[in-house]
Amino acid sequence: MDIATVLETKDLCKSYYLGNDAIQVLFDVNLCVRKGDFSAIMGPSGSGKSTLLNILGCLDTPTSGEYLLNGLPVKTLSQSRLADIRNREIGFVFQNFNLLPKLDVFSNVELPLIYGNVSKKERHALVEESLKSLGLWERRHHRPNEISGGQKQRAAIARALVKKPCIILADEPTGNLDSVTTHEILELFKELNARGNTILVITHESEVAGTTNKVFHIRDGRLYHD
Amino acid sequence: MTDVRARLVNLFFVNGQLCLIEVFSNKLRSFISSFGIFLGVASLLILLSFMHALRKNVTDSIVAMGGLDIITITKLAPETNAEALAFRRSPGLKLTQAEALQREIPEITMVLPEASSGHAELSVPGKEARANPVAVSLPYSDVFNYQIGSGRAFVQDDFDQAAKVCVIGSRIQERLFPGVPNPVGKSLLFNGMSFKVVGLIYTEDRWDWRSRTMLYPYPTYERYVGGQDNVLGSIKIKVKTISRLAQTKAEMTSRLISMHRGVEDFDVVLNEDKIKEMEDTQRALNILIVVIAVLSLFIGGISIMNIMFATIGDRVREIGLRKALGAHKSDLFVQFLIESVLLCFVGAMPGMVFGSIPTFLPTELLPMTPTLAAADYLLSIGFTIFVGIGAGVFPAWKAANMRPIEALQYA
C-alpha cells in the first residue's frame, strides 16, 4: 500500500446470519481509493453497495478479508478506536441528510468537533470556515426545517468536511433532491475534489456516477472495475 | 492535559448544553414526565418544613417544661362513681403537702405550686378573651423559662402582699388591648376582680401556648381565687439528682398516698418521660417523612426511567448518527445521563418553589411555623441528582451500547 492510498480492501466478504443460515452479501471485494480520487460505486438496490459503504465507514466490520484505512487494519481495532477513526478520518454524507432537527445548522456542523474534543475557539473557527466555504454562513442559526433540501445537504457536507477527513463517503447524496439541486450538489462535489478532497459516492444513478472520475460497479455483492 | 480538559469540558459542559436544548425543546412533555419528581421534591420540602416546626415545638416544650429535673404531681379527676366516692376521702392536692415532702425528702430542692382553673374569661370593658390563668410561685418564671417582653416579672412584694397583678401572653394582649403596643399598667377583670398588667410574656410565635397564658402570684390565688380549700391543680417539684428521679418519684408517691388517706387521686409524672415520649413521636415522624420522600422520589424516578427508555427508542437513528460522527460510548452515556438529571430538575425546580410555600404562609393560617434551611434545598438537589442518575443509568447504558450500524439503519 503506497502512501497515496486512502483505503484498500482485499478479498473482503460480509455475511449476515439468520439463525444458522449465513447469507453472504459481499464476495471478495477488492477496492483501492487513492488520495484525491473522486470515485463512485454504482449498483442497483440490494447489490450490497450500502453494506460495503458501512464497512468502509467503519460502522460495520467485514466477516473476512482485509480492510486498510490509511494503512490501518480496521478489523482489529476496538470500538473506541473505530469511533476515533470515524471522527477524524471519515466524513459521512447521507441520502436523508441526517441533521439533528433540534439543533441549528451551526451546532449540527459543530457535532464532530465536539466528539473530537476540539476547544470552543477552534470549533467556532472551523465551523465558520466550513460553512463559509459552502455558502451557508448566513443560515447558521436556522434549524434544518427552516432551510431547503439543497441547503440541508450542503450543511451535511459542511459537517462531513469540518474535521478535514481523509475521505468523504457519500451514500446516495442526491437521492432526496430534485434535478436542479442534484446538479448543484454534484458540482459542489467536483469543486471539493478539485480542492483536494477524496470522495467516494455510492449511487444507483448513472448521472451521479458520470460526474466522478472512476466508477466501480457492484452486482450481487461482487465489485467490478470499469 | 489540554486534551483531557477539552474532553471533560465537551463531555459534560457541551453535552449538557445539547441536552438542555433537547429537554427544553419539549417543555410540556418534559414537565409532565418529571411531575413525579415535582411531587416528590415538593412533598419532601413540605414535610421537612413541618418537621423543623415540630422539632422546634418539642425543643420549646422541653425548655418550657423546665428540663429533666422536674416532677409534676397532677390532680386526677375520678372516672367512676366508686372513684368519686373514694376521692372524697382525700383532702386533695395542697401546697402544705408539697412543703412537707420537701422537708422529708432531701432530694427535693424546690416546690413550685401551680394553680390552674382551666380556661377562664378575662375582660376589659367591651372586650373578652379566653385565657389560661395560672397562679405561680416566684421562681416559676425562671425555672420554666418565661421571658418578659416588656414591663417586669413578678417581685417578692407581689407575693408578700398577694397583689392583684399579672403578666399576660401576646394573644390575650391582642384581644383585650388591640392597637395598644404596651398595655403595661392597664387593668383587666379576672374572676370578678381587677388585675393590673405588669408585664408581657414574650413568645416567638403566636401558636406558643404561653401566648394565651396569664400568670399571677400564688398567694393572690390562695387569698382571692382558690377559696377555703386551696386545692391545687398541680405542683411541680425540682429535684437535685436526675439519676435518682425514679426513686424520688416512688418515695413521693408513697408519702402522698398516706397524706391523701390511702387514696391515689393524683398522678406523678417525670418530665423525662414526657420528653422521651415527644422524642419518640418525633423519631417516628422522621422515619415516616423519610419513607414518604423516598417512595415519592422512587416513583418519580421510575417515570423518568420510563420516559428515558421511550426517548431513546424515539432517537435510535440520532444515536446511530452521533456514533457515525465519532461519539464514543462515554459521550452517549453521559449525554443521556445528563438528560435524565436535567429532566428531574425540570420537575424539581418548581417542586422546590411549591414546597417552600408553607414557609411563606401567614402564621395565622397554620398551627405551627414551618421553616426551611439551605441544607434542605441542598438535600432536595442531592436527591434530584441521585434519582436522575439512578433513573438514567440503564437507558443511557442501552444507548451507549447500541451498534452504530443497527442504530443508523433503524426505521
PDB file of N, CA and C in Angstrom, chain A residues 128-197:
ATOM      1  N   GLU A 128     -16.986  27.993  11.079  1.00  0.00           N
ATOM      2  CA  GLU A 128     -17.136  29.202  10.246  1.00  0.00           C
ATOM      3  C   GLU A 128     -16.502  28.974   8.871  1.00  0.00           C
ATOM      4  N   GLU A 129     -15.309  28.412   8.893  1.00  0.00           N
ATOM      5  CA  GLU A 129     -14.600  28.155   7.627  1.00  0.00           C
ATOM      6  C   GLU A 129     -15.413  27.201   6.751  1.00  0.00           C
ATOM      7  N   SER A 130     -15.919  26.132   7.385  1.00  0.00           N
ATOM      8  CA  SER A 130     -16.648  25.120   6.626  1.00  0.00           C
ATOM      9  C   SER A 130     -17.953  25.693   6.059  1.00  0.00           C
ATOM     10  N   LEU A 131     -18.690  26.425   6.902  1.00  0.00           N
ATOM     11  CA  LEU A 131     -19.979  26.972   6.454  1.00  0.00           C
ATOM     12  C   LEU A 131     -19.773  28.049   5.377  1.00  0.00           C
ATOM     13  N   LYS A 132     -18.738  28.847   5.538  1.00  0.00           N
ATOM     14  CA  LYS A 132     -18.489  29.907   4.553  1.00  0.00           C
ATOM     15  C   LYS A 132     -18.103  29.302   3.205  1.00  0.00           C
ATOM     16  N   SER A 133     -17.290  28.231   3.276  1.00  0.00           N
ATOM     17  CA  SER A 133     -16.849  27.629   2.012  1.00  0.00           C
ATOM     18  C   SER A 133     -18.028  26.997   1.264  1.00  0.00           C
ATOM     19  N   LEU A 134     -19.106  26.683   1.982  1.00  0.00           N
ATOM     20  CA  LEU A 134     -20.282  26.101   1.328  1.00  0.00           C
ATOM     21  C   LEU A 134     -21.427  27.108   1.203  1.00  0.00           C
ATOM     22  N   GLY A 135     -21.136  28.358   1.513  1.00  0.00           N
ATOM     23  CA  GLY A 135     -22.137  29.410   1.342  1.00  0.00           C
ATOM     24  C   GLY A 135     -23.306  29.300   2.311  1.00  0.00           C
ATOM     25  N   LEU A 136     -23.057  28.770   3.491  1.00  0.00           N
ATOM     26  CA  LEU A 136     -24.166  28.591   4.447  1.00  0.00           C
ATOM     27  C   LEU A 136     -24.027  29.446   5.699  1.00  0.00           C
ATOM     28  N   TRP A 137     -23.036  30.303   5.715  1.00  0.00           N
ATOM     29  CA  TRP A 137     -22.761  31.078   6.943  1.00  0.00           C
ATOM     30  C   TRP A 137     -23.971  31.901   7.377  1.00  0.00           C
ATOM     31  N   GLU A 138     -24.684  32.447   6.390  1.00  0.00           N
ATOM     32  CA  GLU A 138     -25.859  33.270   6.722  1.00  0.00           C
ATOM     33  C   GLU A 138     -26.993  32.437   7.320  1.00  0.00           C
ATOM     34  N   ARG A 139     -26.939  31.135   7.058  1.00  0.00           N
ATOM     35  CA  ARG A 139     -28.011  30.237   7.522  1.00  0.00           C
ATOM     36  C   ARG A 139     -27.638  29.507   8.821  1.00  0.00           C
ATOM     37  N   ARG A 140     -26.572  29.943   9.432  1.00  0.00           N
ATOM     38  CA  ARG A 140     -26.038  29.152  10.559  1.00  0.00           C
ATOM     39  C   ARG A 140     -26.997  29.044  11.739  1.00  0.00           C
ATOM     40  N   HIS A 141     -27.879  30.028  11.922  1.00  0.00           N
ATOM     41  CA  HIS A 141     -28.791  29.967  13.064  1.00  0.00           C
ATOM     42  C   HIS A 141     -30.143  29.339  12.715  1.00  0.00           C
ATOM     43  N   HIS A 142     -30.237  28.839  11.483  1.00  0.00           N
ATOM     44  CA  HIS A 142     -31.506  28.219  11.087  1.00  0.00           C
ATOM     45  C   HIS A 142     -31.503  26.745  11.444  1.00  0.00           C
ATOM     46  N   ARG A 143     -32.688  26.277  11.758  1.00  0.00           N
ATOM     47  CA  ARG A 143     -32.812  24.845  12.013  1.00  0.00           C
ATOM     48  C   ARG A 143     -33.034  24.125  10.689  1.00  0.00           C
ATOM     49  N   PRO A 144     -32.783  22.806  10.644  1.00  0.00           N
ATOM     50  CA  PRO A 144     -32.921  22.086   9.382  1.00  0.00           C
ATOM     51  C   PRO A 144     -34.285  22.268   8.712  1.00  0.00           C
ATOM     52  N   ASN A 145     -35.360  22.380   9.520  1.00  0.00           N
ATOM     53  CA  ASN A 145     -36.685  22.528   8.893  1.00  0.00           C
ATOM     54  C   ASN A 145     -36.910  23.926   8.317  1.00  0.00           C
ATOM     55  N   GLU A 146     -35.928  24.803   8.513  1.00  0.00           N
ATOM     56  CA  GLU A 146     -36.099  26.175   8.008  1.00  0.00           C
ATOM     57  C   GLU A 146     -35.261  26.417   6.752  1.00  0.00           C
ATOM     58  N   ILE A 147     -34.617  25.366   6.238  1.00  0.00           N
ATOM     59  CA  ILE A 147     -33.800  25.547   5.033  1.00  0.00           C
ATOM     60  C   ILE A 147     -34.223  24.531   3.960  1.00  0.00           C
ATOM     61  N   SER A 148     -33.793  24.763   2.718  1.00  0.00           N
ATOM     62  CA  SER A 148     -34.210  23.894   1.605  1.00  0.00           C
ATOM     63  C   SER A 148     -33.439  22.580   1.627  1.00  0.00           C
ATOM     64  N   GLY A 149     -33.893  21.629   0.789  1.00  0.00           N
ATOM     65  CA  GLY A 149     -33.233  20.325   0.699  1.00  0.00           C
ATOM     66  C   GLY A 149     -31.770  20.456   0.310  1.00  0.00           C
ATOM     67  N   GLY A 150     -31.508  21.312  -0.678  1.00  0.00           N
ATOM     68  CA  GLY A 150     -30.128  21.511  -1.139  1.00  0.00           C
ATOM     69  C   GLY A 150     -29.257  22.082  -0.034  1.00  0.00           C
ATOM     70  N   GLN A 151     -29.842  23.023   0.707  1.00  0.00           N
ATOM     71  CA  GLN A 151     -29.085  23.620   1.825  1.00  0.00           C
ATOM     72  C   GLN A 151     -28.844  22.596   2.922  1.00  0.00           C
ATOM     73  N   LYS A 152     -29.834  21.718   3.132  1.00  0.00           N
ATOM     74  CA  LYS A 152     -29.645  20.659   4.137  1.00  0.00           C
ATOM     75  C   LYS A 152     -28.473  19.780   3.736  1.00  0.00           C
ATOM     76  N   GLN A 153     -28.431  19.391   2.454  1.00  0.00           N
ATOM     77  CA  GLN A 153     -27.345  18.515   2.044  1.00  0.00           C
ATOM     78  C   GLN A 153     -26.010  19.256   2.102  1.00  0.00           C
ATOM     79  N   ARG A 154     -26.031  20.557   1.806  1.00  0.00           N
ATOM     80  CA  ARG A 154     -24.777  21.326   1.916  1.00  0.00           C
ATOM     81  C   ARG A 154     -24.332  21.414   3.388  1.00  0.00           C
ATOM     82  N   ALA A 155     -25.327  21.540   4.275  1.00  0.00           N
ATOM     83  CA  ALA A 155     -24.983  21.556   5.715  1.00  0.00           C
ATOM     84  C   ALA A 155     -24.366  20.218   6.102  1.00  0.00           C
ATOM     85  N   ALA A 156     -24.954  19.118   5.573  1.00  0.00           N
ATOM     86  CA  ALA A 156     -24.410  17.782   5.872  1.00  0.00           C
ATOM     87  C   ALA A 156     -22.990  17.654   5.316  1.00  0.00           C
ATOM     88  N   ILE A 157     -22.763  18.226   4.146  1.00  0.00           N
ATOM     89  CA  ILE A 157     -21.411  18.177   3.551  1.00  0.00           C
ATOM     90  C   ILE A 157     -20.448  19.025   4.404  1.00  0.00           C
ATOM     91  N   ALA A 158     -20.944  20.185   4.856  1.00  0.00           N
ATOM     92  CA  ALA A 158     -20.113  21.037   5.723  1.00  0.00           C
ATOM     93  C   ALA A 158     -19.721  20.268   6.981  1.00  0.00           C
ATOM     94  N   ARG A 159     -20.676  19.505   7.546  1.00  0.00           N
ATOM     95  CA  ARG A 159     -20.391  18.696   8.730  1.00  0.00           C
ATOM     96  C   ARG A 159     -19.353  17.613   8.415  1.00  0.00           C
ATOM     97  N   ALA A 160     -19.474  17.027   7.186  1.00  0.00           N
ATOM     98  CA  ALA A 160     -18.521  15.974   6.804  1.00  0.00           C
ATOM     99  C   ALA A 160     -17.118  16.562   6.611  1.00  0.00           C
ATOM    100  N   LEU A 161     -17.080  17.813   6.168  1.00  0.00           N
ATOM    101  CA  LEU A 161     -15.779  18.425   5.838  1.00  0.00           C
ATOM    102  C   LEU A 161     -15.080  19.050   7.038  1.00  0.00           C
ATOM    103  N   VAL A 162     -15.853  19.356   8.079  1.00  0.00           N
ATOM    104  CA  VAL A 162     -15.352  20.254   9.114  1.00  0.00           C
ATOM    105  C   VAL A 162     -14.107  19.710   9.824  1.00  0.00           C
ATOM    106  N   LYS A 163     -13.971  18.388   9.875  1.00  0.00           N
ATOM    107  CA  LYS A 163     -12.780  17.831  10.549  1.00  0.00           C
ATOM    108  C   LYS A 163     -11.670  17.518   9.548  1.00  0.00           C
ATOM    109  N   LYS A 164     -11.874  17.984   8.319  1.00  0.00           N
ATOM    110  CA  LYS A 164     -10.904  17.745   7.248  1.00  0.00           C
ATOM    111  C   LYS A 164     -10.519  16.260   7.193  1.00  0.00           C
ATOM    112  N   PRO A 165     -11.495  15.386   6.911  1.00  0.00           N
ATOM    113  CA  PRO A 165     -11.223  13.943   6.910  1.00  0.00           C
ATOM    114  C   PRO A 165     -10.420  13.537   5.680  1.00  0.00           C
ATOM    115  N   CYS A 166      -9.884  12.303   5.726  1.00  0.00           N
ATOM    116  CA  CYS A 166      -9.099  11.878   4.567  1.00  0.00           C
ATOM    117  C   CYS A 166     -10.012  11.394   3.450  1.00  0.00           C
ATOM    118  N   ILE A 167     -11.261  11.050   3.796  1.00  0.00           N
ATOM    119  CA  ILE A 167     -12.198  10.639   2.736  1.00  0.00           C
ATOM    120  C   ILE A 167     -13.631  11.024   3.114  1.00  0.00           C
ATOM    121  N   ILE A 168     -14.387  11.413   2.092  1.00  0.00           N
ATOM    122  CA  ILE A 168     -15.815  11.676   2.303  1.00  0.00           C
ATOM    123  C   ILE A 168     -16.586  10.518   1.681  1.00  0.00           C
ATOM    124  N   LEU A 169     -17.402   9.879   2.493  1.00  0.00           N
ATOM    125  CA  LEU A 169     -18.220   8.780   1.993  1.00  0.00           C
ATOM    126  C   LEU A 169     -19.650   9.279   1.872  1.00  0.00           C
ATOM    127  N   ALA A 170     -20.139   9.288   0.639  1.00  0.00           N
ATOM    128  CA  ALA A 170     -21.483   9.834   0.415  1.00  0.00           C
ATOM    129  C   ALA A 170     -22.404   8.714  -0.054  1.00  0.00           C
ATOM    130  N   ASP A 171     -23.469   8.474   0.733  1.00  0.00           N
ATOM    131  CA  ASP A 171     -24.413   7.395   0.424  1.00  0.00           C
ATOM    132  C   ASP A 171     -25.643   7.992  -0.243  1.00  0.00           C
ATOM    133  N   GLU A 172     -25.753   7.796  -1.542  1.00  0.00           N
ATOM    134  CA  GLU A 172     -26.863   8.354  -2.340  1.00  0.00           C
ATOM    135  C   GLU A 172     -27.095   9.827  -1.972  1.00  0.00           C
ATOM    136  N   PRO A 173     -26.103  10.658  -2.146  1.00  0.00           N
ATOM    137  CA  PRO A 173     -26.226  12.047  -1.632  1.00  0.00           C
ATOM    138  C   PRO A 173     -27.280  12.885  -2.345  1.00  0.00           C
ATOM    139  N   THR A 174     -27.711  12.428  -3.528  1.00  0.00           N
ATOM    140  CA  THR A 174     -28.703  13.237  -4.252  1.00  0.00           C
ATOM    141  C   THR A 174     -30.058  12.527  -4.326  1.00  0.00           C
ATOM    142  N   GLY A 175     -30.163  11.431  -3.595  1.00  0.00           N
ATOM    143  CA  GLY A 175     -31.376  10.609  -3.663  1.00  0.00           C
ATOM    144  C   GLY A 175     -32.642  11.332  -3.267  1.00  0.00           C
ATOM    145  N   ASN A 176     -32.550  12.325  -2.405  1.00  0.00           N
ATOM    146  CA  ASN A 176     -33.754  13.044  -1.943  1.00  0.00           C
ATOM    147  C   ASN A 176     -33.847  14.447  -2.534  1.00  0.00           C
ATOM    148  N   LEU A 177     -33.115  14.688  -3.643  1.00  0.00           N
ATOM    149  CA  LEU A 177     -33.074  16.064  -4.169  1.00  0.00           C
ATOM    150  C   LEU A 177     -33.666  16.116  -5.581  1.00  0.00           C
ATOM    151  N   ASP A 178     -34.197  17.294  -5.934  1.00  0.00           N
ATOM    152  CA  ASP A 178     -34.698  17.462  -7.307  1.00  0.00           C
ATOM    153  C   ASP A 178     -33.509  17.606  -8.266  1.00  0.00           C
ATOM    154  N   SER A 179     -33.810  17.659  -9.566  1.00  0.00           N
ATOM    155  CA  SER A 179     -32.713  17.604 -10.551  1.00  0.00           C
ATOM    156  C   SER A 179     -31.809  18.834 -10.467  1.00  0.00           C
ATOM    157  N   VAL A 180     -32.414  19.996 -10.218  1.00  0.00           N
ATOM    158  CA  VAL A 180     -31.600  21.226 -10.149  1.00  0.00           C
ATOM    159  C   VAL A 180     -30.642  21.142  -8.948  1.00  0.00           C
ATOM    160  N   THR A 181     -31.187  20.752  -7.817  1.00  0.00           N
ATOM    161  CA  THR A 181     -30.361  20.668  -6.607  1.00  0.00           C
ATOM    162  C   THR A 181     -29.329  19.542  -6.742  1.00  0.00           C
ATOM    163  N   THR A 182     -29.731  18.441  -7.389  1.00  0.00           N
ATOM    164  CA  THR A 182     -28.799  17.339  -7.637  1.00  0.00           C
ATOM    165  C   THR A 182     -27.577  17.867  -8.398  1.00  0.00           C
ATOM    166  N   HIS A 183     -27.864  18.637  -9.443  1.00  0.00           N
ATOM    167  CA  HIS A 183     -26.785  19.199 -10.255  1.00  0.00           C
ATOM    168  C   HIS A 183     -25.884  20.098  -9.393  1.00  0.00           C
ATOM    169  N   GLU A 184     -26.536  20.901  -8.573  1.00  0.00           N
ATOM    170  CA  GLU A 184     -25.803  21.833  -7.695  1.00  0.00           C
ATOM    171  C   GLU A 184     -24.872  21.068  -6.743  1.00  0.00           C
ATOM    172  N   ILE A 185     -25.384  19.980  -6.157  1.00  0.00           N
ATOM    173  CA  ILE A 185     -24.590  19.200  -5.188  1.00  0.00           C
ATOM    174  C   ILE A 185     -23.436  18.484  -5.912  1.00  0.00           C
ATOM    175  N   LEU A 186     -23.732  17.968  -7.115  1.00  0.00           N
ATOM    176  CA  LEU A 186     -22.664  17.267  -7.850  1.00  0.00           C
ATOM    177  C   LEU A 186     -21.544  18.242  -8.229  1.00  0.00           C
ATOM    178  N   GLU A 187     -21.940  19.457  -8.584  1.00  0.00           N
ATOM    179  CA  GLU A 187     -20.938  20.492  -8.903  1.00  0.00           C
ATOM    180  C   GLU A 187     -20.092  20.792  -7.653  1.00  0.00           C
ATOM    181  N   LEU A 188     -20.792  20.803  -6.539  1.00  0.00           N
ATOM    182  CA  LEU A 188     -20.102  21.069  -5.271  1.00  0.00           C
ATOM    183  C   LEU A 188     -19.071  19.964  -4.977  1.00  0.00           C
ATOM    184  N   PHE A 189     -19.478  18.706  -5.217  1.00  0.00           N
ATOM    185  CA  PHE A 189     -18.545  17.583  -5.010  1.00  0.00           C
ATOM    186  C   PHE A 189     -17.326  17.734  -5.926  1.00  0.00           C
ATOM    187  N   LYS A 190     -17.592  18.124  -7.153  1.00  0.00           N
ATOM    188  CA  LYS A 190     -16.477  18.294  -8.100  1.00  0.00           C
ATOM    189  C   LYS A 190     -15.526  19.369  -7.596  1.00  0.00           C
ATOM    190  N   GLU A 191     -16.121  20.439  -7.107  1.00  0.00           N
ATOM    191  CA  GLU A 191     -15.313  21.564  -6.599  1.00  0.00           C
ATOM    192  C   GLU A 191     -14.484  21.121  -5.383  1.00  0.00           C
ATOM    193  N   LEU A 192     -15.125  20.368  -4.515  1.00  0.00           N
ATOM    194  CA  LEU A 192     -14.411  19.882  -3.316  1.00  0.00           C
ATOM    195  C   LEU A 192     -13.270  18.957  -3.725  1.00  0.00           C
ATOM    196  N   ASN A 193     -13.529  18.118  -4.725  1.00  0.00           N
ATOM    197  CA  ASN A 193     -12.489  17.205  -5.217  1.00  0.00           C
ATOM    198  C   ASN A 193     -11.333  18.011  -5.825  1.00  0.00           C
ATOM    199  N   ALA A 194     -11.720  19.066  -6.527  1.00  0.00           N
ATOM    200  CA  ALA A 194     -10.681  19.915  -7.133  1.00  0.00           C
ATOM    201  C   ALA A 194      -9.824  20.564  -6.045  1.00  0.00           C
ATOM    202  N   ARG A 195     -10.430  20.796  -4.876  1.00  0.00           N
ATOM    203  CA  ARG A 195      -9.666  21.389  -3.757  1.00  0.00           C
ATOM    204  C   ARG A 195      -8.814  20.336  -3.029  1.00  0.00           C
ATOM    205  N   GLY A 196      -8.889  19.076  -3.503  1.00  0.00           N
ATOM    206  CA  GLY A 196      -8.011  18.049  -2.930  1.00  0.00           C
ATOM    207  C   GLY A 196      -8.696  17.016  -2.067  1.00  0.00           C
ATOM    208  N   ASN A 197     -10.030  17.123  -1.924  1.00  0.00           N
ATOM    209  CA  ASN A 197     -10.737  16.141  -1.087  1.00  0.00           C
ATOM    210  C   ASN A 197     -10.950  14.822  -1.833  1.00  0.00           C
TER     211      ASN A 197
END
